[in-house]
Coordinates of C-alpha atoms in Angstrom, one line a residue:
Chain A
M1 CA -20.9 24.6 12.9
N2 CA -17.7 26.2 11.5
L3 CA -14.2 24.7 11.6
I4 CA -10.8 26.3 11.5
G5 CA -8.0 24.8 9.4
I6 CA -4.5 26.2 9.7
D7 CA -1.6 25.3 7.4
I8 CA 1.7 26.5 8.9
G9 CA 4.5 26.6 6.3
G10 CA 8.0 28.0 6.3
T11 CA 7.1 31.1 4.3
K12 CA 3.4 31.5 4.8
I13 CA 0.5 30.6 7.1
L14 CA -2.9 29.8 5.7
I15 CA -6.0 30.1 7.9
I16 CA -9.3 28.9 6.5
L17 CA -12.8 28.9 8.0
T18 CA -14.9 26.2 6.6
D19 CA -18.3 24.7 7.1
E20 CA -18.6 21.0 8.1
T21 CA -18.3 19.9 4.5
G22 CA -15.0 21.7 3.9
K23 CA -16.6 24.5 2.0
I24 CA -14.5 27.7 2.4
K25 CA -16.3 30.6 4.2
N26 CA -13.2 32.7 4.8
R27 CA -9.5 32.6 4.0
V28 CA -6.5 34.5 5.3
E29 CA -2.9 34.2 4.3
L30 CA -0.1 35.6 6.5
P31 CA 3.7 35.6 5.9
T32 CA 5.3 33.4 8.6
P33 CA 6.9 35.7 11.1
K34 CA 10.6 35.2 11.7
G35 CA 11.0 34.3 15.3
S36 CA 10.1 31.9 18.1
P37 CA 7.2 29.5 17.9
A38 CA 5.4 31.7 20.5
L39 CA 5.7 34.7 18.2
V40 CA 4.2 32.7 15.2
L41 CA 1.4 31.3 17.3
D42 CA 0.5 34.6 18.9
K43 CA 0.0 36.0 15.4
I44 CA -2.3 33.2 14.5
V45 CA -4.4 33.5 17.6
Q46 CA -4.8 37.2 16.9
Q47 CA -6.3 36.3 13.6
L48 CA -8.6 33.6 15.1
K49 CA -10.1 36.3 17.4
L50 CA -11.4 38.1 14.3
C51 CA -13.2 34.9 13.1
E52 CA -16.8 33.9 13.3
K53 CA -17.5 31.3 16.0
F54 CA -16.0 27.8 15.3
K55 CA -16.2 24.4 16.9
S56 CA -12.7 23.0 16.5
I57 CA -9.2 23.8 15.1
G58 CA -7.1 21.6 12.9
V59 CA -3.4 22.4 12.4
G60 CA -1.2 21.0 9.6
I61 CA 2.5 21.4 9.7
A62 CA 5.4 19.8 7.9
G63 CA 7.7 17.6 10.0
D64 CA 7.6 14.9 12.6
I65 CA 4.3 15.3 14.5
D66 CA 3.0 13.4 17.6
S67 CA -0.6 13.7 16.5
K68 CA -1.9 11.8 19.5
N69 CA -0.6 14.5 21.9
G70 CA -0.6 17.4 19.4
I71 CA 3.1 18.0 19.7
V72 CA 5.5 19.1 16.9
R73 CA 8.5 16.9 17.6
H74 CA 10.5 18.6 14.9
S75 CA 9.6 20.8 11.9
P76 CA 12.5 21.2 9.4
N77 CA 11.2 24.3 7.6
L78 CA 10.5 26.4 10.8
H79 CA 13.2 27.8 13.0
K80 CA 13.7 26.1 16.3
W81 CA 10.4 24.2 16.3
T82 CA 11.3 21.2 18.4
N83 CA 8.9 19.7 20.9
V84 CA 6.3 22.5 20.5
H85 CA 3.0 21.6 22.4
L86 CA 0.8 23.0 19.7
K87 CA -2.5 21.4 20.8
K88 CA -2.1 22.7 24.3
Y89 CA -1.1 26.1 23.2
F90 CA -4.3 26.6 21.1
E91 CA -6.6 25.0 23.5
V92 CA -5.4 27.2 26.4
R93 CA -5.7 30.4 24.3
T94 CA -8.9 29.7 22.4
N95 CA -10.7 27.2 24.6
V96 CA -11.5 25.2 21.5
R97 CA -10.5 21.6 20.9
T98 CA -7.5 21.4 18.6
V99 CA -5.9 18.5 16.6
V100 CA -2.5 18.7 15.0
D101 CA -1.1 16.5 12.2
N102 CA 1.5 16.4 9.5
D103 CA 0.6 18.7 6.6
A104 CA 0.6 15.9 4.1
N105 CA -1.7 13.8 6.3
C106 CA -4.0 16.8 6.4
A107 CA -3.8 17.2 2.6
A108 CA -4.7 13.5 2.2
V109 CA -7.7 13.7 4.5
G110 CA -8.9 16.8 2.6
S111 CA -8.4 15.3 -0.8
Y112 CA -9.9 12.0 0.3
I113 CA -13.1 13.8 1.2
L114 CA -13.2 16.6 -1.4
D115 CA -11.6 15.0 -4.5
G116 CA -12.5 11.4 -3.8
K117 CA -15.8 12.0 -2.1
K118 CA -14.9 9.1 0.3
K119 CA -15.5 6.6 -2.5
Y120 CA -11.9 5.6 -2.9
K121 CA -10.9 3.8 0.3
N122 CA -7.2 3.2 -0.4
F123 CA -6.1 6.7 -1.2
I124 CA -2.7 8.5 -1.4
T125 CA -1.9 12.2 -1.7
I126 CA 1.5 13.3 -2.6
T127 CA 2.5 16.9 -1.9
L128 CA 5.0 18.5 -4.2
G129 CA 6.7 21.6 -2.8
T130 CA 9.9 22.6 -1.0
G131 CA 9.8 19.0 0.2
I132 CA 7.8 16.0 -1.0
G133 CA 5.3 14.6 1.4
G134 CA 2.8 11.8 1.5
G135 CA -0.5 11.0 3.2
F136 CA -2.0 7.5 3.1
I137 CA -5.6 6.5 3.7
T138 CA -6.1 2.7 4.0
N139 CA -9.5 1.2 4.2
G140 CA -10.9 4.7 4.6
E141 CA -8.8 5.6 7.6
L142 CA -5.6 7.8 7.8
Y143 CA -2.6 5.5 8.3
R144 CA -0.1 7.1 10.6
G145 CA 2.2 4.2 11.3
S146 CA 3.4 3.0 14.6
T147 CA 5.0 6.3 15.9
G148 CA 3.1 8.7 13.6
S149 CA 6.0 8.9 11.1
A150 CA 4.4 6.9 8.2
G151 CA 3.9 8.3 4.7
E152 CA 7.3 9.7 4.0
A153 CA 6.8 9.4 0.2
G154 CA 9.6 12.0 -0.3
H155 CA 12.1 9.7 1.3
I156 CA 11.8 6.6 -0.8
T157 CA 15.1 6.0 -2.4
I158 CA 14.7 5.9 -6.1
N159 CA 18.4 5.6 -6.8
Q160 CA 20.7 4.3 -4.1
N161 CA 23.6 6.3 -5.6
G162 CA 21.6 9.5 -6.0
P163 CA 22.3 12.9 -4.5
R164 CA 22.4 13.5 -0.8
C165 CA 19.0 14.4 0.7
S166 CA 18.3 16.8 3.6
C167 CA 17.3 13.7 5.6
G168 CA 20.8 12.3 5.3
N169 CA 19.9 9.5 2.9
Y170 CA 21.0 9.4 -0.8
G171 CA 18.8 9.4 -3.8
C172 CA 15.4 10.1 -2.1
L173 CA 12.6 11.2 -4.3
E174 CA 12.8 14.6 -2.6
S175 CA 16.5 15.0 -3.4
Y176 CA 15.4 14.8 -7.1
I177 CA 12.2 16.8 -7.2
G178 CA 11.9 18.9 -4.1
T179 CA 12.3 22.6 -5.0
K180 CA 16.1 22.4 -4.7
G181 CA 16.2 19.2 -6.8
I182 CA 14.2 20.8 -9.6
I183 CA 16.6 23.8 -9.6
R184 CA 19.5 21.4 -9.7
I185 CA 18.1 19.7 -12.8
A186 CA 17.5 23.1 -14.4
I187 CA 21.2 24.1 -13.8
K188 CA 22.3 20.8 -15.2
Q189 CA 20.2 21.5 -18.3
G190 CA 22.0 24.8 -18.7
L191 CA 19.2 27.2 -17.6
K192 CA 20.9 30.4 -16.6
N193 CA 18.2 32.6 -15.1
K194 CA 19.4 34.0 -11.8
N195 CA 16.2 33.6 -9.9
L196 CA 15.4 30.0 -10.8
T197 CA 12.3 28.6 -9.0
P198 CA 10.0 25.8 -10.1
A199 CA 7.4 28.5 -11.1
V200 CA 9.9 30.5 -13.2
I201 CA 11.1 27.3 -14.9
A202 CA 7.5 26.4 -15.6
E203 CA 6.8 29.8 -17.2
L204 CA 9.9 29.4 -19.4
A205 CA 8.6 25.9 -20.4
R206 CA 5.1 27.2 -21.3
N207 CA 6.8 29.9 -23.4
G208 CA 8.6 27.3 -25.4
N209 CA 12.0 27.1 -23.7
K210 CA 13.1 23.6 -24.6
K211 CA 15.5 23.3 -21.7
A212 CA 12.8 24.2 -19.3
V213 CA 10.4 21.7 -20.9
L214 CA 13.1 19.0 -20.4
V215 CA 13.4 20.0 -16.7
Y216 CA 9.7 19.2 -16.2
Q217 CA 10.1 16.0 -18.3
K218 CA 12.8 14.8 -16.0
T219 CA 10.8 15.9 -12.9
A220 CA 7.8 13.9 -14.2
E221 CA 10.0 10.8 -14.8
Y222 CA 11.4 10.9 -11.2
L223 CA 7.9 11.4 -9.9
A224 CA 6.7 8.4 -11.9
V225 CA 9.4 6.2 -10.4
G226 CA 8.3 7.2 -6.8
T227 CA 4.6 7.0 -7.6
G228 CA 5.1 3.6 -9.2
N229 CA 6.8 2.3 -6.0
L230 CA 3.7 3.4 -4.1
I231 CA 1.3 1.8 -6.5
N232 CA 3.2 -1.5 -6.5
I233 CA 3.2 -1.5 -2.7
F234 CA -0.3 -0.1 -1.9
N235 CA -2.4 -1.0 -4.9
P236 CA -4.5 2.1 -4.2
D237 CA -7.8 3.3 -5.7
M238 CA -6.8 6.9 -6.2
I239 CA -3.7 9.1 -6.0
T240 CA -3.9 12.9 -6.0
F241 CA -1.1 15.5 -6.2
S242 CA -1.1 18.8 -4.3
G243 CA 1.4 21.4 -3.2
G244 CA 2.9 24.4 -5.0
V245 CA 4.7 22.4 -7.7
S246 CA 1.5 20.5 -8.7
A247 CA 0.4 23.8 -10.3
N248 CA 2.7 22.7 -13.1
W249 CA 0.8 19.4 -13.7
D250 CA 0.1 20.6 -17.3
L251 CA 3.9 20.2 -17.9
I252 CA 4.3 17.0 -15.8
K253 CA 1.2 15.0 -16.8
K254 CA 2.2 13.5 -20.2
P255 CA 5.8 12.4 -19.5
F256 CA 4.6 11.2 -16.0
F257 CA 2.1 8.7 -17.4
T258 CA 4.5 7.6 -20.2
E259 CA 7.1 6.7 -17.6
L260 CA 4.6 5.3 -15.1
K261 CA 3.3 2.7 -17.6
K262 CA 6.8 1.2 -17.8
R263 CA 7.1 0.8 -14.1
V264 CA 3.9 -0.5 -12.7
F265 CA 1.9 -3.7 -12.6
T266 CA -0.8 -3.4 -15.3
A267 CA -3.8 -4.5 -13.1
S268 CA -2.9 -2.0 -10.4
L269 CA -2.3 0.8 -13.0
K270 CA -5.6 0.1 -14.7
H271 CA -7.4 0.4 -11.4
V272 CA -5.9 3.5 -10.0
K273 CA -7.2 7.0 -10.7
I274 CA -4.5 9.7 -10.7
I275 CA -5.3 13.4 -10.8
K276 CA -4.0 16.8 -9.6
S277 CA -6.2 17.7 -6.7
K278 CA -8.9 20.3 -7.6
H279 CA -8.3 21.9 -4.2
A280 CA -4.5 21.9 -4.2
K281 CA -4.0 25.4 -3.0
N282 CA -6.0 25.0 0.2
L283 CA -5.9 21.3 0.8
G284 CA -3.6 21.3 3.8
A285 CA -5.8 23.8 5.7
I286 CA -9.1 22.4 4.6
G287 CA -8.0 18.9 5.5
A288 CA -6.8 20.0 8.9
A289 CA -10.2 21.5 9.5
L290 CA -12.0 18.3 8.4
L291 CA -9.6 16.2 10.5
S292 CA -10.5 18.3 13.6
K293 CA -14.1 17.5 12.9
K294 CA -13.5 13.8 12.3
S295 CA -11.9 13.2 15.6
D296 CA -15.0 14.1 17.5
Chain B
M1 CA -9.5 -28.8 15.0
N2 CA -6.7 -29.3 12.4
L3 CA -5.9 -27.0 9.6
I4 CA -4.2 -27.6 6.3
G5 CA -1.7 -25.2 4.8
I6 CA -0.3 -25.6 1.3
D7 CA 2.6 -23.6 -0.2
I8 CA 2.7 -24.2 -4.0
G9 CA 6.0 -23.2 -5.4
G10 CA 7.7 -23.6 -8.8
T11 CA 9.9 -26.4 -7.7
K12 CA 8.2 -27.9 -4.6
I13 CA 4.9 -28.1 -2.8
L14 CA 4.8 -28.0 1.0
I15 CA 1.7 -29.4 2.8
I16 CA 1.4 -28.9 6.5
L17 CA -1.1 -30.1 9.0
T18 CA -1.3 -27.7 12.0
D19 CA -3.4 -27.3 15.1
E20 CA -5.3 -24.1 15.5
T21 CA -2.3 -22.3 16.9
G22 CA -0.1 -23.1 13.9
K23 CA 1.8 -25.9 15.6
I24 CA 3.0 -28.4 13.0
K25 CA 1.5 -31.9 13.4
N26 CA 2.5 -33.3 10.0
R27 CA 4.6 -32.1 7.1
V28 CA 5.0 -33.4 3.5
E29 CA 7.2 -32.0 0.8
L30 CA 6.6 -32.9 -2.9
P31 CA 8.4 -31.9 -6.0
T32 CA 6.0 -29.8 -8.1
P33 CA 4.9 -32.0 -11.0
K34 CA 5.6 -30.7 -14.5
G35 CA 2.3 -30.3 -16.2
S36 CA -1.1 -28.7 -16.2
P37 CA -2.7 -27.1 -13.0
A38 CA -5.1 -30.1 -12.9
L39 CA -2.1 -32.5 -12.7
V40 CA -0.5 -30.5 -9.8
L41 CA -3.8 -30.2 -7.9
D42 CA -4.7 -33.9 -8.3
K43 CA -1.3 -34.8 -6.7
I44 CA -2.1 -32.5 -3.7
V45 CA -5.6 -33.8 -3.3
Q46 CA -4.2 -37.4 -3.2
Q47 CA -2.0 -36.3 -0.3
L48 CA -4.8 -34.6 1.5
K49 CA -6.8 -37.9 1.5
L50 CA -4.0 -39.5 3.6
C51 CA -4.3 -36.7 6.3
E52 CA -6.1 -36.7 9.6
K53 CA -9.4 -34.8 9.5
F54 CA -9.1 -31.0 9.0
K55 CA -11.5 -28.1 9.2
S56 CA -10.2 -25.7 6.5
I57 CA -7.5 -25.4 3.8
G58 CA -5.3 -22.5 3.1
V59 CA -3.3 -22.2 -0.1
G60 CA -0.4 -19.8 -0.6
I61 CA 1.0 -19.3 -4.1
A62 CA 3.3 -16.8 -5.7
G63 CA 1.6 -14.4 -8.2
D64 CA -1.4 -12.3 -8.7
I65 CA -4.2 -13.8 -6.7
D66 CA -7.9 -12.8 -6.4
S67 CA -8.2 -13.9 -2.8
K68 CA -11.8 -12.9 -2.6
N69 CA -12.8 -15.5 -5.1
G70 CA -9.8 -17.9 -4.6
I71 CA -8.6 -17.5 -8.2
V72 CA -5.0 -17.5 -9.3
R73 CA -5.0 -14.8 -11.9
H74 CA -1.4 -15.5 -12.9
S75 CA 1.5 -17.3 -11.3
P76 CA 4.8 -16.5 -13.0
N77 CA 6.8 -19.5 -11.6
L78 CA 4.2 -22.2 -12.6
H79 CA 3.6 -23.2 -16.1
K80 CA 0.3 -22.0 -17.7
W81 CA -1.3 -21.0 -14.4
T82 CA -3.7 -18.3 -15.6
N83 CA -7.2 -17.9 -14.1
V84 CA -7.1 -21.2 -12.1
H85 CA -10.1 -21.5 -9.8
L86 CA -8.2 -23.0 -6.9
K87 CA -10.7 -22.4 -4.2
K88 CA -13.5 -24.1 -6.2
Y89 CA -11.2 -27.0 -7.2
F90 CA -10.3 -27.8 -3.6
E91 CA -13.8 -27.3 -2.2
V92 CA -15.4 -29.6 -4.8
R93 CA -12.8 -32.3 -4.3
T94 CA -12.5 -32.1 -0.5
N95 CA -15.8 -30.6 0.7
V96 CA -13.7 -28.4 3.0
R97 CA -13.7 -24.6 3.0
T98 CA -10.6 -23.3 1.2
V99 CA -8.9 -19.9 1.1
V100 CA -6.3 -18.8 -1.4
D101 CA -3.8 -16.0 -1.1
N102 CA -0.5 -14.7 -2.3
D103 CA 2.4 -16.7 -0.7
A104 CA 4.0 -13.6 0.8
N105 CA 0.6 -12.5 2.3
C106 CA 0.4 -16.0 3.9
A107 CA 4.0 -15.7 5.2
A108 CA 3.1 -12.3 6.7
V109 CA 0.1 -13.7 8.5
G110 CA 2.1 -16.7 9.8
S111 CA 4.9 -14.5 11.0
Y112 CA 2.6 -11.9 12.5
I113 CA 1.1 -14.6 14.7
L114 CA 4.1 -16.9 15.3
D115 CA 7.1 -14.4 15.4
G116 CA 5.2 -11.3 16.5
K117 CA 2.5 -13.0 18.7
K118 CA 0.0 -10.5 17.4
K119 CA 1.7 -7.8 19.5
Y120 CA 3.1 -5.8 16.6
K121 CA 0.1 -4.3 14.8
N122 CA 2.0 -2.8 11.8
F123 CA 4.0 -5.7 10.5
I124 CA 5.9 -6.5 7.3
T125 CA 7.3 -9.8 6.1
I126 CA 9.7 -9.8 3.2
T127 CA 10.2 -13.1 1.4
L128 CA 13.7 -13.6 -0.1
G129 CA 13.8 -16.3 -2.8
T130 CA 13.6 -16.8 -6.6
G131 CA 11.5 -13.6 -6.4
I132 CA 11.2 -11.0 -3.6
G133 CA 7.7 -10.8 -2.1
G134 CA 6.1 -8.7 0.6
G135 CA 3.1 -9.1 3.0
F136 CA 1.8 -6.1 5.0
I137 CA -0.3 -6.2 8.1
T138 CA -1.7 -2.8 9.1
N139 CA -3.6 -2.2 12.3
G140 CA -3.5 -6.0 12.8
E141 CA -5.2 -6.8 9.5
L142 CA -3.7 -8.1 6.3
Y143 CA -3.6 -5.3 3.8
R144 CA -4.3 -6.5 0.3
G145 CA -4.9 -3.2 -1.5
S146 CA -7.8 -2.4 -3.8
T147 CA -7.5 -5.3 -6.3
G148 CA -5.5 -7.7 -4.1
S149 CA -2.1 -6.7 -5.6
A150 CA -0.6 -4.8 -2.7
G151 CA 2.7 -5.7 -1.1
E152 CA 4.9 -6.0 -4.1
A153 CA 8.0 -5.2 -2.1
G154 CA 10.2 -6.9 -4.8
H155 CA 9.0 -4.4 -7.3
I156 CA 10.0 -1.2 -5.7
T157 CA 12.5 0.6 -7.9
I158 CA 15.7 1.2 -5.9
N159 CA 17.6 2.5 -9.0
Q160 CA 15.6 3.9 -11.9
N161 CA 18.5 3.0 -14.2
G162 CA 19.0 -0.5 -12.8
P163 CA 18.8 -3.9 -14.6
R164 CA 15.6 -5.0 -16.3
C165 CA 13.3 -7.0 -14.0
S166 CA 11.1 -9.9 -15.0
C167 CA 8.1 -7.6 -14.4
G168 CA 9.2 -5.3 -17.2
N169 CA 10.4 -2.4 -14.9
Y170 CA 14.0 -1.4 -14.4
G171 CA 16.0 -1.5 -11.1
C172 CA 13.4 -3.3 -9.0
L173 CA 14.7 -4.7 -5.7
E174 CA 14.0 -8.2 -7.1
S175 CA 16.2 -7.5 -10.2
Y176 CA 19.1 -7.0 -7.7
I177 CA 18.6 -9.6 -5.1
G178 CA 16.2 -12.2 -6.5
T179 CA 18.1 -15.5 -7.1
K180 CA 19.1 -14.4 -10.6
G181 CA 20.2 -11.0 -9.3
I182 CA 22.4 -12.5 -6.6
I183 CA 24.0 -14.8 -9.2
R184 CA 24.6 -11.7 -11.4
I185 CA 26.4 -10.0 -8.6
A186 CA 28.5 -13.1 -8.0
I187 CA 29.5 -13.3 -11.7
K188 CA 30.4 -9.6 -11.6
Q189 CA 32.6 -10.3 -8.5
G190 CA 34.4 -12.9 -10.6
L191 CA 33.0 -16.0 -8.9
K192 CA 33.5 -18.8 -11.4
N193 CA 31.8 -21.9 -9.9
K194 CA 29.6 -23.5 -12.6
N195 CA 26.6 -24.2 -10.4
L196 CA 26.3 -20.8 -8.7
T197 CA 23.2 -20.6 -6.5
P198 CA 22.6 -18.3 -3.4
A199 CA 23.2 -21.4 -1.2
V200 CA 26.5 -22.3 -3.0
I201 CA 27.7 -18.7 -2.7
A202 CA 26.8 -18.6 1.0
E203 CA 28.8 -21.7 1.6
L204 CA 31.8 -20.2 -0.1
A205 CA 31.4 -17.1 2.0
R206 CA 31.2 -19.1 5.2
N207 CA 34.4 -20.8 4.1
G208 CA 36.2 -17.5 3.8
N209 CA 35.9 -16.8 0.1
K210 CA 36.2 -13.0 0.0
K211 CA 34.4 -12.5 -3.3
A212 CA 31.5 -14.5 -1.9
V213 CA 31.4 -12.5 1.3
L214 CA 31.2 -9.4 -0.9
V215 CA 28.3 -10.8 -2.8
Y216 CA 26.3 -11.0 0.4
Q217 CA 27.5 -7.6 1.5
K218 CA 26.1 -6.1 -1.7
T219 CA 22.9 -8.2 -1.4
A220 CA 22.5 -6.9 2.2
E221 CA 23.0 -3.3 1.0
Y222 CA 20.3 -3.5 -1.7
L223 CA 18.0 -5.2 0.8
A224 CA 18.6 -2.3 3.2
V225 CA 17.6 0.3 0.5
G226 CA 14.4 -1.6 -0.2
T227 CA 13.6 -2.2 3.5
G228 CA 14.4 1.4 4.3
N229 CA 11.8 2.5 1.7
L230 CA 9.2 0.4 3.5
I231 CA 10.2 1.8 6.9
N232 CA 10.0 5.4 5.7
I233 CA 6.6 4.7 4.2
F234 CA 5.0 2.4 6.8
N235 CA 6.7 3.2 10.0
P236 CA 6.1 -0.4 11.1
D237 CA 6.5 -2.1 14.5
M238 CA 8.2 -5.2 13.1
I239 CA 9.8 -6.6 10.0
T240 CA 10.6 -10.3 9.4
F241 CA 12.5 -12.0 6.6
S242 CA 11.6 -15.4 5.3
G243 CA 12.1 -17.5 2.2
G244 CA 15.1 -19.6 1.1
V245 CA 17.7 -16.8 0.9
S246 CA 16.9 -15.7 4.5
A247 CA 18.8 -18.8 5.5
N248 CA 21.9 -16.7 4.8
W249 CA 20.9 -14.0 7.4
D250 CA 24.2 -14.7 9.2
L251 CA 26.0 -13.2 6.2
I252 CA 23.4 -10.5 5.5
K253 CA 22.7 -9.1 9.0
K254 CA 25.7 -6.9 9.7
P255 CA 26.1 -5.0 6.4
F256 CA 22.3 -4.8 6.3
F257 CA 22.0 -2.8 9.5
T258 CA 25.0 -0.7 8.7
E259 CA 23.4 0.4 5.4
L260 CA 19.9 0.7 6.9
K261 CA 21.1 3.2 9.5
K262 CA 22.2 5.6 6.7
R263 CA 18.8 5.4 5.0
V264 CA 16.0 5.6 7.5
F265 CA 14.4 8.2 9.8
T266 CA 15.9 7.7 13.3
A267 CA 12.7 7.6 15.2
S268 CA 11.2 4.9 12.9
L269 CA 14.4 2.9 12.9
K270 CA 14.6 3.0 16.7
H271 CA 11.0 1.7 17.0
V272 CA 11.1 -1.1 14.5
K273 CA 12.2 -4.7 15.4
I274 CA 13.8 -6.5 12.5
I275 CA 14.5 -10.3 12.6
K276 CA 14.8 -13.3 10.5
S277 CA 11.6 -15.3 11.0
K278 CA 12.1 -18.2 13.4
H279 CA 9.7 -20.2 11.2
A280 CA 11.1 -19.2 7.8
K281 CA 11.1 -22.6 6.2
N282 CA 7.4 -23.3 6.8
L283 CA 6.0 -19.9 7.1
G284 CA 4.0 -19.8 3.8
A285 CA 2.2 -23.0 4.6
I286 CA 1.6 -22.3 8.3
G287 CA 0.4 -18.8 7.4
A288 CA -2.0 -20.2 4.8
A289 CA -3.4 -22.6 7.4
L290 CA -3.8 -19.9 9.9
L291 CA -5.4 -17.6 7.3
S292 CA -7.9 -20.2 6.5
K293 CA -8.9 -20.3 10.2
K294 CA -9.0 -16.6 10.4
S295 CA -11.6 -16.1 7.7
D296 CA -14.2 -18.1 9.6

């Protein structure tokens, strides 16, 4: 039977129809409508009506999610999304069982199955984008923590005196290498392009701009500090990166591993396999679909 | 039936005889003999011969432990302890089943049972002493990671440019507030006592020495950064502190919570219960004893 996976982001919504193994059968991308949650959800339901038959729906969304009850407690990148009963909404409209989880948790489940083939039981996915997220699989199960808020890899302090983060803390990993953080590094390095984005900086770097290369070197070093913390704590089998900025893994990889070696216990580092997910672009949606199947 | 718990430290060895609930029936403290592992272990076995009958032995020891096979891969605070087959040694000499684990893992198991009464399923114990250790219980089970090296709470980087740590990394929590780190803070604050130790500094602070008070304020703040990282990652139900330096919780507590509030997601902070273990002095040994029972 088919599954639906939906990744609701601040700028776009990805809807994927997969088979039970996570293989993509259909894929639609929509711009996220500006407006109330109801407006956004109506748009999605319209799309679902055009789909083949499906057995369950999985929804991944950034923010603080009550996955048990399928409620978005708060989503920072979406306007006025507070206490949105997402599960209920979809189930009433579609009559299909729906599960809702944090987007990074969905990505971790997707990557655990597709990249890791379920062989790597202690597994971490770090999502690199506007924000930095984390999903943790321990002993083959998604670890959600006590109130569903575990995995905030973006909000580990890597420098207690670092820049203010959107979460209120100082020196979080996200404050350094979330989209805004990367642009801040670029400005510091003297890059003057008006429309600086991580993608623009990456293009400059690939074309030989030394300042842009240095931006990704710094980004890689910060990422290594945060990743190193997770390795020393979790001693995982595998770590994968996904999210928009992971598209620049070619620029990140070398300085990342150089820095990581300085920071991590040798035995743990030797053991862990670290890659960019082969499914990075669709991982949130595919993982949501697979998660909806899993909770049968 | 009785259980034996042994906590082998760099300066002293604690041997505890408990009942099956972890209640102490007998307690012996020995100075750790200077010499080969065999010398140290012979001394312990001599003591065990004087004990009442017991069913199993648990041994907690700082360092990198292969708990599956009961081998001390490496223990930094003990001289030349590399690849010591501890389990085999005890089983041959005593004919009693023996389990071996990292001392912080033992402390976590002890605290989970004695402080938390097994009610708090996601549980962390942080040991504050010469080094900083961590033990993690997830979903009611000790989490050891993929090669048994999980839980290195002392080796989370809290400042990527911080002081060099004994592990080789820079700015680890342990480099700030392990014993040496606390003394470094004291010297920076201008404390001039020749025999500075965390205990001496704490006494000065309790007697109103403002510089000493400030040493513990800084210590508390660093501890809050590290603890905050763990809360944002694990979203646990309970955190306990043990180890020698936790005896100074009276000086740490207030600035710790002030700093922690700035650093942690509100929902996770509201949920988590944080205390100094009521069994801090004996936790490693009691936990080892209980762990030996658990693996029946």
